[in-house]
C-alpha atoms as one frame of an Amber mdcrd trajectory, in Angstrom:
protein
  -4.215  -1.988 -21.598  -3.685   1.428 -23.392  -5.380   2.798 -20.429  -2.515
   1.693 -17.953   0.276   2.089 -20.458  -0.616   6.142 -20.823   0.408   6.804
 -16.971   3.031   4.689 -17.181   4.613   6.301 -19.745   4.011   9.627 -18.392
   5.202   8.670 -14.893   8.400   7.430 -16.247   9.324  10.327 -18.095   8.636
  12.768 -15.385  11.403  14.288 -13.140   9.272  13.425  -9.951  11.431  11.199
  -8.002   8.727   9.637  -5.651   6.785   7.194  -8.342   6.765   3.591  -8.040
   5.786   0.063  -8.940   3.583  -2.363  -6.800   3.669  -5.993  -7.753   1.182
  -8.377  -5.737  -0.166 -12.027  -5.571  -3.014 -13.408  -3.680  -4.702 -16.826
  -3.154  -7.755 -17.317  -1.636  -9.495 -20.474  -0.049 -13.382 -20.602  -0.325
 -14.882 -22.474   2.878 -18.202 -22.020   2.439 -20.965 -19.491   0.902 -19.852
 -17.115   3.688 -16.472 -17.818   4.755 -13.021 -17.610   2.880  -9.526 -17.767
   3.831  -6.524 -15.685   1.770  -2.728 -15.055   1.861  -0.758 -12.934  -0.580
   2.721 -11.065  -1.137   3.682  -7.483  -2.368   6.808  -5.923  -3.520   6.963
  -2.383  -3.802   9.430  -0.411  -5.972  10.141   3.511  -5.558  12.290   6.231
  -6.521  11.201   6.146 -10.678  11.261   1.921 -10.003  15.268   2.073  -9.282
  14.734   1.189  -5.628  13.136  -1.041  -3.141  10.352   0.248  -1.190   8.601
  -2.589   0.715   7.507  -6.421   0.513   4.923  -7.652   2.953   3.225 -11.336
   3.638  -0.428 -11.136   4.375  -2.619 -13.573   6.300  -6.235 -12.827   6.870
 -10.315 -14.059   6.678 -13.179 -12.738   5.045 -16.821 -13.073   6.250 -19.641
 -12.182   4.214 -23.202 -12.013   6.303 -25.190 -10.612   3.908 -24.891 -10.039
  -0.115 -23.948  -6.395   0.757 -21.581  -6.889   3.675 -18.136  -8.028   3.576
 -16.144  -8.225   6.906 -12.228  -8.756   6.778  -9.694  -9.034   9.223  -5.753
 -10.097   8.990  -2.045  -9.179   9.731   0.481  -8.196   7.418   4.386  -8.606
   8.031   6.249  -5.625   6.483   9.964  -5.141   5.608  10.334  -1.478   4.439
  13.520   0.121   2.742  14.519   3.328   3.746  16.325   5.463   0.961  19.863
   7.044   2.100  18.804  10.767   4.060  21.165  13.548   4.297  20.439  16.192
   7.399  21.356  19.830   6.914  22.395  22.131   9.167  20.271  25.308  10.002
  21.467  27.034   6.681  19.696  24.346   5.081  23.009  23.571   2.706  25.581
  22.414   4.596  25.809  18.797   5.119  25.546  17.371   8.813  24.504  13.790
   9.021  24.283  11.074   6.572  22.247   8.032   7.431  22.839   5.404   4.495
  19.634   3.286   3.411  18.404   0.452   5.529  15.654  -1.747   6.077  13.030
  -1.846   9.004  10.546  -4.352  10.333   6.836  -3.547  10.791   3.770  -5.221
  11.515   0.225  -4.656  10.707  -3.153  -5.853  12.060  -6.411  -4.523  10.450
  -9.948  -5.055  10.295 -12.529  -3.983   8.012 -16.037  -3.520   6.990 -17.327
  -3.182   3.336 -20.984  -2.287   2.296 -22.163  -2.043  -1.421 -25.117  -1.425
  -3.437 -25.810  -2.165  -7.005 -27.110   0.004  -9.495 -27.706  -1.853 -12.934
 -23.976  -2.843 -14.146 -22.424  -0.479 -11.551 -21.216  -1.042  -7.950 -20.932
   1.535  -5.175 -19.112   0.474  -2.117 -17.971   2.136   0.898 -15.162   0.567
   2.870 -14.190   1.272   6.481 -10.652  -0.232   7.654  -8.967   0.220  10.753
  -5.403  -0.567  11.211  -2.577  -0.832  13.567   1.032  -0.663  12.856   4.126
  -1.172  15.024   7.607  -0.624  13.835  10.321  -1.775  16.771  12.978  -0.094
  17.652  16.047  -0.635  15.747  19.742   1.052  15.284  21.155   2.373  12.170
  24.692   3.871  11.660  25.258   7.403  10.445  27.982   9.633   9.631  28.997
  12.733  11.147  30.276  15.054   8.503  31.828  17.498  10.987  33.544  15.043
  13.197  34.392  12.691   9.841  33.477   9.725  11.554  30.780   6.903  11.905
  28.371   6.758  14.815  25.534   4.214  15.949  21.698   6.171  16.120  19.013
   4.464  17.828  15.178   4.814  15.838  12.616   4.180  18.608   9.728   1.974
  18.161   6.619   3.687  16.715   2.958   2.485  16.578  -0.031   4.487  14.772
  -3.965   3.669  14.639  -5.061   4.605  11.074  -8.811   4.536   9.994  -9.106
   4.252   6.033 -12.500   5.178   4.423 -12.403   4.078   1.018 -15.173   4.833
  -1.637 -15.128   3.212  -5.053 -17.490   2.675  -8.168 -17.058  -0.414 -10.250
 -18.784  -1.367 -13.796 -19.454  -4.817 -14.842 -19.226  -4.364 -18.568 -21.946
  -6.435 -20.069 -20.716 -10.080 -22.062 -17.114  -8.805 -20.836 -14.666 -10.212
 -18.788 -13.183  -6.917 -17.445 -14.552  -4.520 -14.787 -13.065  -1.082 -14.410
 -13.182   1.038 -11.433 -12.214   4.230  -9.809 -11.701   5.095  -6.168 -10.763
   7.329  -3.343  -9.323   6.684  -0.245  -8.718   8.759   2.819  -6.426   8.122
   5.436  -7.654   9.635   8.911  -5.310  10.333  12.087  -5.639  12.064  15.142
  -3.766  14.822  12.896  -6.584  14.608  10.623  -6.478  13.582   6.945  -2.579
  12.332   6.252  -3.206  10.805   2.859  -5.582  10.508   0.299  -5.165   7.907
  -2.635  -6.879   8.376  -5.813  -7.284   4.915  -8.011  -7.755   4.104 -11.604
  -8.061   0.587 -12.189  -9.600  -2.517 -13.850  -9.895  -6.519 -13.196  -9.704
  -8.951 -15.658 -11.081 -12.151 -15.318  -9.325 -15.146 -16.830 -11.509 -17.986
 -15.807 -12.940 -19.094 -12.585  -9.909 -19.126 -10.422  -7.537 -16.784 -12.250
  -7.636 -13.042 -12.489  -5.314  -9.869 -12.829  -5.513  -6.690 -12.018  -3.708
  -3.293 -13.119  -4.229   0.123 -11.606  -2.826   3.537 -11.750  -2.926   5.409
  -8.344  -1.670   9.092  -7.094  -1.120   9.420  -3.835  -1.575  12.974  -2.101
   0.515  12.816   1.203   0.251  15.771   3.897   3.872  15.296   5.052   5.647
  13.997   2.452   6.048  14.054  -1.172   3.304  13.124  -3.834   3.603   9.796
  -5.484   2.634   8.102  -8.701   2.071   4.527  -8.505   1.579   1.621 -11.071
   0.101  -1.673  -9.764   0.253  -5.166 -11.165  -1.729  -8.344  -9.558  -2.503
 -11.688  -9.729  -5.204 -13.275  -7.758  -6.082 -17.343  -7.487  -9.556 -18.964
  -5.893  -9.555 -22.362  -5.299
């Protein structure tokens, strides 16, 4: 766990405000050699672990027609937390509008195909995932600084399509229950590459049914502040 304690300490001491912690749990039910069902939950913290970021529930299915190919599809119900935002006048200094923090709802559908090849104890994989996310419209309160009054603002509904391309290399350490991995994932939209995720992690097999995972992730975003993330997860197979 020293591998993950070092990035965590660096992130906690950084002046970078966009740092987070992602916690997840997943249950997998194997139907037969090819089919399995899964469900999970995730909770995310942001702003140096001081504020909520998102929680979501997920349901899906996996199909493995060949040893080297895995297909999956699923749905996520998400609640996103938007931090307080201050909008400024053209001079960039004088506050104009203040929008308090609020939650919004999102629905996400996705489908993936993952191909893998083994070279000794190393496994290389490529995953292509299409995802569709819809955020319904909602109304939020905001404060008009000039008029010294509150007003209501409509946040219009928004839909987005993203193609996520991930390459990964995992190493099954001989006679060990630990499998470290590295990966890079590109988020492709109509405007080009919006985001890249770089991940260093490891899975820890506790038994045939129970396993833990931990990772450090650096997220390079095109139109937003970059992020440092520590992730911890639990998986149960039955």
